Amino acid sequence: MVKSCLILCFIALLVIQVRSDPADDQEQAQHPRLQSSRDFEALDEELDTRFWHDKAQSILADKLASHRKLNENRAKNVILFLGDGMSVHTIAATRAFMGDSNKQVFFEKFPYLGLSKTYAVNERTPDSANTATAYLTGVKANYGTIGVNAQVQRGDCVTNSSTHVQSIGQWAQEAGKWAGVVTTARVTHASPAGVYAHVAERNWEHDGEITSSKCSPELNTDIARQLVEWPVGQELRVIMGGGRSYFRDQSQHDETGVLGLRTDGRDLISDWQEIKKQQGAEGKYVWSLKGLKETDLSKTDYLLGLFDTSHLPYHGDRRRTHYEDAEPSLSDMTEAAIKMLSKNDEGYFLFVESGRIDMAHHATKAKKALEDTEEFAAAIELARKMTDEEDTLIVVTSDHSHTMSINGYPYRRQNILSLAPNLADDELPFTILSYANGPGFVDTYSSKDGRIDLSHADTTNADFAFQATVPLSSETHGAEDVGVFASGPFEHLFTGNYEQSSIPAMMAYAANIGPFAKDKINEQ
């Protein structure tokens, strides 16, 4: 009898072990017990409770100190840094790309952080045109439009100046400050155009695009012409980026032998130089890094730098293709711009865009996006060192997000560009970084074989397209909020969650310019 009981008890124990609790199965699936990384060694100090308490105390002390003495100086200078498409995920992935999750991208050290809502008036997911209108003019607009209010629909062939909205660049100029634009995209692209242009269609960068839209280039002035001929663009003291082809006719070769794109016979670069001559000003045009370095900025009144026929190269590609000797980096251009604009005793407004973070995400080439984000942070660090927190407000933000996410359970210091250590349910690996949609689908799924085995793929190659769930020729923007980081006068205004269109209002208040100057606020 005892022997039979023992046998039954043993069988019962086996059954209990075999029949695992469904809740435990779910917990294991949601939070797998991964093997520790063999190459991971914890930092000794991170094993000590005191280390974390001291770190928290240091952060707390900094916050208490900054709140005891708010910087309410009037901002002589304002610099807006725009990481195009730089989502919060992009920033977090860049930390890991720099070596470890405990790193800080430079602007994350700024004392104040907020979140801005990026939607367009007529779309939940925005583009770089309507967002530029929001963070530069304080007015939300329709998708695809620049420098006009939401009365204007994208592609309207005829608009009037009553729908135009002024940018903080114009407010700065009217206050006696200088203004400038720096970008790694074309200087006529959506983001920089928000400083000076007013168009119903972001693609109207040259006159041929207006004609292609079946609109009249006589009734609609293209963005390149607005930059050269219209008041705000004409008075920009610094213009640096790409897009030479958009300023010259298709019958004209540029300095590298490439034909222009215009159809009106114009050479707007020559026109810009002639305008400066008529103004009695020293206007310097450069098209290479060598030309920029050789320019005596102390003797230059206006600087126009067009360093590529279209966009400038990705930052990582500058090194890989040796373009670093031919075309300036974002840091090179930022340094030159600050030196130029600092000559004005009344101060300045400078817009600096890292435009190719966005383009790398559209191609699902995550490594290039992270490389450009790292260089973006380097340019910001340089700017902060070149300026004084007491009189120069620096604001760092993005126009919109992208669909890239950090997934799986990567080890602490695992290469963010590699495969996740855990396999999927189909026993195949997947990338730590992936996109909801985009051209990376070709590295995700094959109609013949199903999901693609990436075991032997070089996911660290700059041209590797990271996995994407939905096939699209170009990955889409995301619709979630983006970060806003601030350092300098009235930095404390940039906390909380707010409309993207509030950003220029806060910058203008800090600088006491435009419709949000202190005396105008008091009148309302």
Phi, psi and omega in degrees: 000313179296319180297318179296322180295319179297320180296316179297320179297319180296317179297320180298320178297319178298318180297317179299320180291321182289317180278087180287152179293126178305326179295322178293321178298316180296318180298319179294322179292320183282328182225073186298146177272087185282151173292145179293145178296129182291335182262009180268129174233120181294145173292134185307318184294335182286350177273352186257126179305321184298326180302314182289323177294319179295321179296314179297321180294323178295316178296316179298317180298319178298317181294318179295321180295317181292329179281335178293325182228091178288140179276099180248028171293153172284133182284115174291320182236147174228128175240122176255115176262127184240113173269101186295120180077013184277089179287168174299324177298322179298317180295315180297319179293327178294323175304311180295321178300328178284350175138328183194155180292343179276359176289164172233127168296139194311313186288349174291345177278352178299146189288340185231140184221137174222183177231137178244148180267128195255001187301154172271167178301321185249005180217144176285318178264121188269177170237182184284348181278304181294329179289322177300319177300320182292305187279354177250333183244343182083015181231129176280143186226182179276152179309131174088357181253152184229129171067022177225158180277180188284002171291337183268124175271151181302130177086004176305126184285334181228122174230169177231166188294345180293340179267355181288142177240141185276145179264165176296336174297318177292318178301320179296314180300318181293338178270005180090003177273161173268160179223151180210161181228132176228134180206153173268357173266187171294144180292346177264002182290170191304313186294303180297329180299335179299339179288326192225350191249160178221102182218152177274352182216118184299335182282355181281056182282333173220169189296328180299328179290327177293316178299318179298333179275004182064031173245170184264124176288350174279323180274341180235122180271125182292164187295320180298318178294321178299323179296322184272324191255328185277155192306311184294312179298318182296330182264007174293124183282335180226128174224113180221134178167213179250189173103028180305321186297339182278355182252352182235150181293156182292353175264358185250135176271146174270191185295341180253009177090007181269135180286150178283184184242348183291157180241007185257008179076005186274149166241093187290337177292315176297321178298318178299316180297321180293320178299317180296322179295317179294331177282351184074024183252157177269098179258122184249123175255130178228153182228006181215164176298321178300314179298321179294316182294329182275354181283129175276098185295333180292339181249014183249129179269323179223139182234122175243114178240113177242102195262001178204160178293326177233232179287155173289159181295158168302148185299317179295325179292334176301319179285317186291333183248007178065023174288347182297342176270350185248320184237144183288154173276173176299322178295319178302313183290321179298316180299313180296320181296315181295320178299318179295308188288334181292350179288343181273120182296339181276351179097189187202165167240129180234130175253124181235121182242131165266093191279342189264359169302313180301314185292326176294319177296318179302328180271002187054032177260082190298323182301317180294323177297318181289323177298318179290327176293320178297318177292323176303313179296324179295321178295322179293318178299318178299315180297319180294325178288329182279347185237173183250130178299339182287333183229000182234115177272126174245125178241132181240127179206186176230160178275325181197173180259186173225178187267009179290140175225162176256116189227178185077199180232067182295150177293162188309307182247028177291145177304121184296342181270002185264187180276146176298147182289340178263141179276157175283175181296340177271012178067019177249150180283167176214158184281148178296317176264131177211165183241152177290334181201170176129181183293345176296353176303331180294338176262009183248316189216139176241132180297337181274314189250357184082214183294137188278137178276114182261016184307325184249012179280146176268088183286351178271356177293136184300334182262006176291129178269115186290154188304142180223141185285319186246132181286121174215147179291335177219127179296150185267164170291164170256170185246002184280172181293159177236160183282151173229121183244138185224145177213126178123195183306131180059030177302331184289349177290340192268020178268162177093193179241127187208170176294143177302329180290352176280341186300310180293331177297316181291321177295317181293322177297318179299323182268353181060050181227161173067197184291352180249017173297156187303317183293328179285325177296318182294334181285338187276000000 
